[in-house]
Amino acid sequence: DDKYTDLENNFLNKCIHPQCVDTQQFEALKQVFLAGEKLNSVNGDYKRDTKKGRFHTSDLDGINYGLEQLMAKGIISPSVWFADAGAGDYRVVAVASAVYGIPSIGVEYDQRLVEIGQGYIQQLGDLGLLNGTPLVIAQGDFTKNRTYRRSGVQFEDIGVFFNFYNNDKRIAKKIARQSPSGTWFVLETWGMSHGLRPHEFKGLDYVDTIKGNVQKGLWRDLELFRKP
């Protein structure tokens, strides 16, 4: 049907089964974010200092690889809410939702990063790259219940939390205090691959480490913790 562009036609019958990742869809999503990095960079620098920490981008290939590993371990699935605590430009939850079919919420404090992320999600929707899986953009402090409630998601309903080594102790403490048993905390950090011991969080059990894989774009480790 000529009412669709070639790009839209590529994704009308896209695969969204959790075990069937659509490589073409990921690559198209990746190009949206890479183009945005150039547009939103200042003197070639896309990093940003915020009131709550410093924004660093994660390599999109590394995000894809990390989510693939979490899926293989049965940690993330389409039946469990996934949250990025400190979502930056929302790229992690965009991949989780649009490529893996994981209902996702990204929580970011910085207004400018929220605006940038909203722009990306709008573009993905316009290009037909979203599959109807919940993808929630939330603004606020990721340790406050009201931040989640305002977005229609209860903190206790989230089964997996991700954090890019930024105020990690605060979110780990909240998970240990408030989340139900079995909730996962995934911390991206310089870890065992760099000769460091896994982190320790009171009330959470260390389970395993997905070691970084530079060839796949995952520069740091993913340390896995679970509330007993």
GROMACS .gro file of C-alpha atoms in nm:
model
  228
    1ASP     CA    1   0.000   0.000   0.000
    2ASP     CA    2   0.158   0.324  -0.116
    3LYS     CA    3   0.015   0.516   0.180
    4TYR     CA    4   0.306   0.377   0.385
    5THR     CA    5   0.667   0.480   0.348
    6ASP     CA    6   0.927   0.212   0.277
    7LEU     CA    7   1.054   0.246   0.634
    8GLU     CA    8   0.706   0.199   0.779
    9ASN     CA    9   0.642  -0.104   0.557
   10ASN     CA   10   0.955  -0.267   0.695
   11PHE     CA   11   0.799  -0.279   1.042
   12LEU     CA   12   0.430  -0.345   0.986
   13ASN     CA   13   0.490  -0.717   1.041
   14LYS     CA   14   0.777  -0.686   1.286
   15CYS     CA   15   0.856  -0.966   1.528
   16ILE     CA   16   0.795  -0.874   1.892
   17HIS     CA   17   0.814  -1.219   2.053
   18PRO     CA   18   1.065  -1.202   2.342
   19GLN     CA   19   1.278  -1.477   2.189
   20CYS     CA   20   1.269  -1.321   1.842
   21VAL     CA   21   1.448  -0.989   1.845
   22ASP     CA   22   1.398  -0.787   1.527
   23THR     CA   23   1.747  -0.678   1.425
   24GLN     CA   24   1.617  -0.437   1.162
   25GLN     CA   25   1.393  -0.268   1.416
   26PHE     CA   26   1.680  -0.230   1.663
   27GLU     CA   27   1.904  -0.081   1.394
   28ALA     CA   28   1.635   0.170   1.295
   29LEU     CA   29   1.585   0.268   1.661
   30LYS     CA   30   1.960   0.299   1.702
   31GLN     CA   31   1.981   0.545   1.412
   32VAL     CA   32   1.717   0.768   1.573
   33PHE     CA   33   1.923   0.795   1.891
   34LEU     CA   34   2.256   0.840   1.711
   35ALA     CA   35   2.112   1.123   1.502
   36GLY     CA   36   1.976   1.280   1.820
   37GLU     CA   37   2.315   1.262   1.990
   38LYS     CA   38   2.463   1.481   1.717
   39LEU     CA   39   2.171   1.722   1.730
   40ASN     CA   40   2.176   1.759   2.110
   41SER     CA   41   2.553   1.764   2.163
   42VAL     CA   42   2.730   2.078   2.280
   43ASN     CA   43   3.070   2.115   2.113
   44GLY     CA   44   3.056   1.746   2.031
   45ASP     CA   45   2.985   1.645   2.392
   46TYR     CA   46   2.657   1.467   2.473
   47LYS     CA   47   2.729   1.428   2.845
   48ARG     CA   48   2.541   1.645   3.092
   49ASP     CA   49   2.571   1.739   3.460
   50THR     CA   50   2.240   1.736   3.647
   51LYS     CA   51   2.131   1.810   4.003
   52LYS     CA   52   2.117   1.436   4.074
   53GLY     CA   53   2.433   1.319   3.899
   54ARG     CA   54   2.611   1.311   3.564
   55PHE     CA   55   2.450   1.184   3.247
   56HIS     CA   56   2.658   0.945   3.038
   57THR     CA   57   2.517   0.758   2.741
   58SER     CA   58   2.526   0.380   2.723
   59ASP     CA   59   2.633   0.228   2.394
   60LEU     CA   60   2.315   0.117   2.216
   61ASP     CA   61   2.471  -0.212   2.104
   62GLY     CA   62   2.573  -0.270   2.465
   63ILE     CA   63   2.218  -0.204   2.582
   64ASN     CA   64   2.086  -0.454   2.330
   65TYR     CA   65   2.342  -0.715   2.435
   66GLY     CA   66   2.275  -0.660   2.805
   67LEU     CA   67   1.899  -0.695   2.761
   68GLU     CA   68   1.954  -1.005   2.552
   69GLN     CA   69   2.156  -1.160   2.836
   70LEU     CA   70   1.895  -1.062   3.096
   71MET     CA   71   1.625  -1.217   2.880
   72ALA     CA   72   1.828  -1.538   2.843
   73LYS     CA   73   1.861  -1.561   3.222
   74GLY     CA   74   1.486  -1.514   3.266
   75ILE     CA   75   1.529  -1.190   3.461
   76ILE     CA   76   1.329  -0.971   3.224
   77SER     CA   77   1.015  -1.083   3.045
   78PRO     CA   78   0.700  -0.932   2.891
   79SER     CA   79   0.509  -1.022   3.208
   80VAL     CA   80   0.725  -0.808   3.440
   81TRP     CA   81   0.763  -0.429   3.458
   82PHE     CA   82   1.117  -0.301   3.398
   83ALA     CA   83   1.242   0.035   3.530
   84ASP     CA   84   1.548   0.243   3.449
   85ALA     CA   85   1.621   0.450   3.760
   86GLY     CA   86   1.803   0.750   3.616
   87ALA     CA   87   1.690   0.704   3.258
   88GLY     CA   88   1.883   0.986   3.089
   89ASP     CA   89   1.748   1.010   2.736
   90TYR     CA   90   1.536   0.694   2.785
   91ARG     CA   91   1.732   0.478   2.542
   92VAL     CA   92   1.740   0.173   2.772
   93VAL     CA   93   1.362   0.161   2.819
   94ALA     CA   94   1.308   0.237   2.450
   95VAL     CA   95   1.505  -0.073   2.350
   96ALA     CA   96   1.346  -0.283   2.626
   97SER     CA   97   0.993  -0.191   2.520
   98ALA     CA   98   1.018  -0.151   2.142
   99VAL     CA   99   1.259  -0.438   2.068
  100TYR     CA  100   1.200  -0.689   2.350
  101GLY     CA  101   0.834  -0.626   2.431
  102ILE     CA  102   0.907  -0.548   2.798
  103PRO     CA  103   0.667  -0.305   2.971
  104SER     CA  104   0.902  -0.029   3.082
  105ILE     CA  105   0.921   0.293   3.279
  106GLY     CA  106   1.215   0.532   3.271
  107VAL     CA  107   1.257   0.778   3.558
  108GLU     CA  108   1.470   1.090   3.502
  109TYR     CA  109   1.500   1.401   3.718
  110ASP     CA  110   1.654   1.648   3.471
  111GLN     CA  111   1.397   1.847   3.271
  112ARG     CA  112   1.615   1.887   2.963
  113LEU     CA  113   1.690   1.514   2.942
  114VAL     CA  114   1.319   1.438   2.979
  115GLU     CA  115   1.245   1.671   2.688
  116ILE     CA  116   1.514   1.506   2.476
  117GLY     CA  117   1.377   1.162   2.562
  118GLN     CA  118   1.022   1.266   2.478
  119GLY     CA  119   1.148   1.376   2.139
  120TYR     CA  120   1.306   1.037   2.074
  121ILE     CA  121   0.993   0.847   2.177
  122GLN     CA  122   0.780   1.072   1.955
  123GLN     CA  123   1.009   0.999   1.660
  124LEU     CA  124   0.998   0.626   1.724
  125GLY     CA  125   0.620   0.639   1.730
  126ASP     CA  126   0.604   0.844   1.411
  127LEU     CA  127   0.826   0.587   1.236
  128GLY     CA  128   0.613   0.295   1.352
  129LEU     CA  129   0.891   0.155   1.568
  130LEU     CA  130   0.684   0.116   1.886
  131ASN     CA  131   0.490  -0.208   1.922
  132GLY     CA  132   0.220  -0.110   2.170
  133THR     CA  133   0.412  -0.240   2.473
  134PRO     CA  134   0.386   0.011   2.762
  135LEU     CA  135   0.666   0.268   2.755
  136VAL     CA  136   0.632   0.528   3.030
  137ILE     CA  137   0.837   0.846   3.058
  138ALA     CA  138   0.843   0.967   3.418
  139GLN     CA  139   1.008   1.277   3.560
  140GLY     CA  140   1.117   1.308   3.921
  141ASP     CA  141   1.319   1.149   4.199
  142PHE     CA  142   1.337   0.774   4.145
  143THR     CA  143   1.323   0.711   4.521
  144LYS     CA  144   0.986   0.883   4.565
  145ASN     CA  145   0.660   0.688   4.537
  146ARG     CA  146   0.478   0.986   4.387
  147THR     CA  147   0.712   0.987   4.087
  148TYR     CA  148   0.581   0.645   3.987
  149ARG     CA  149   0.219   0.705   4.090
  150ARG     CA  150   0.194   1.016   3.874
  151SER     CA  151   0.284   0.798   3.578
  152GLY     CA  152   0.030   0.529   3.658
  153VAL     CA  153   0.279   0.269   3.781
  154GLN     CA  154   0.318   0.150   4.139
  155PHE     CA  155   0.675   0.109   4.265
  156GLU     CA  156   0.590  -0.234   4.408
  157ASP     CA  157   0.469  -0.358   4.069
  158ILE     CA  158   0.813  -0.321   3.912
  159GLY     CA  159   0.999  -0.652   3.897
  160VAL     CA  160   1.336  -0.535   3.765
  161PHE     CA  161   1.523  -0.210   3.831
  162PHE     CA  162   1.825  -0.098   3.629
  163ASN     CA  163   2.073   0.170   3.735
  164PHE     CA  164   2.380   0.305   3.561
  165TYR     CA  165   2.595   0.342   3.877
  166ASN     CA  166   2.437   0.673   3.977
  167ASN     CA  167   2.282   0.708   4.325
  168ASP     CA  168   2.269   0.329   4.324
  169LYS     CA  169   2.272   0.300   4.705
  170ARG     CA  170   1.953   0.507   4.728
  171ILE     CA  171   1.751   0.297   4.486
  172ALA     CA  172   1.892  -0.028   4.628
  173LYS     CA  173   1.785   0.078   4.977
  174LYS     CA  174   1.432   0.153   4.854
  175ILE     CA  175   1.407  -0.184   4.676
  176ALA     CA  176   1.526  -0.364   4.990
  177ARG     CA  177   1.274  -0.176   5.205
  178GLN     CA  178   0.969  -0.164   4.980
  179SER     CA  179   0.976  -0.405   4.686
  180PRO     CA  180   0.830  -0.758   4.712
  181SER     CA  181   1.050  -1.063   4.744
  182GLY     CA  182   1.205  -1.167   4.414
  183THR     CA  183   1.257  -0.815   4.278
  184TRP     CA  184   1.579  -0.776   4.078
  185PHE     CA  185   1.829  -0.491   4.084
  186VAL     CA  186   2.068  -0.469   3.787
  187LEU     CA  187   2.366  -0.238   3.836
  188GLU     CA  188   2.586  -0.139   3.543
  189THR     CA  189   2.929  -0.067   3.688
  190TRP     CA  190   3.302  -0.116   3.663
  191GLY     CA  191   3.323  -0.454   3.835
  192MET     CA  192   3.480  -0.795   3.825
  193SER     CA  193   3.607  -0.744   3.471
  194HIS     CA  194   3.822  -0.466   3.613
  195GLY     CA  195   3.942  -0.653   3.920
  196LEU     CA  196   3.677  -0.517   4.157
  197ARG     CA  197   3.459  -0.709   4.401
  198PRO     CA  198   3.082  -0.703   4.352
  199HIS     CA  199   2.895  -0.432   4.538
  200GLU     CA  200   2.708  -0.506   4.857
  201PHE     CA  201   2.362  -0.371   4.938
  202LYS     CA  202   2.191  -0.439   5.270
  203GLY     CA  203   1.872  -0.635   5.216
  204LEU     CA  204   1.966  -0.755   4.865
  205ASP     CA  205   2.149  -1.075   4.773
  206TYR     CA  206   2.424  -1.069   4.513
  207VAL     CA  207   2.341  -1.337   4.254
  208ASP     CA  208   2.571  -1.311   3.953
  209THR     CA  209   2.761  -1.082   3.717
  210ILE     CA  210   2.717  -1.049   3.343
  211LYS     CA  211   3.068  -0.951   3.245
  212GLY     CA  212   3.129  -0.670   3.002
  213ASN     CA  213   3.186  -0.755   2.638
  214VAL     CA  214   3.362  -0.476   2.449
  215GLN     CA  215   3.298  -0.643   2.113
  216LYS     CA  216   2.925  -0.626   2.187
  217GLY     CA  217   2.940  -0.267   2.314
  218LEU     CA  218   2.894  -0.352   2.684
  219TRP     CA  219   3.189  -0.168   2.839
  220ARG     CA  220   3.098  -0.235   3.201
  221ASP     CA  221   2.962  -0.531   3.400
  222LEU     CA  222   2.602  -0.590   3.498
  223GLU     CA  223   2.587  -0.697   3.862
  224LEU     CA  224   2.267  -0.881   3.951
  225PHE     CA  225   2.101  -0.856   4.293
  226ARG     CA  226   1.772  -0.994   4.418
  227LYS     CA  227   1.555  -0.924   4.719
  228PRO     CA  228   1.517  -1.249   4.914
   0.00000   0.00000   0.00000
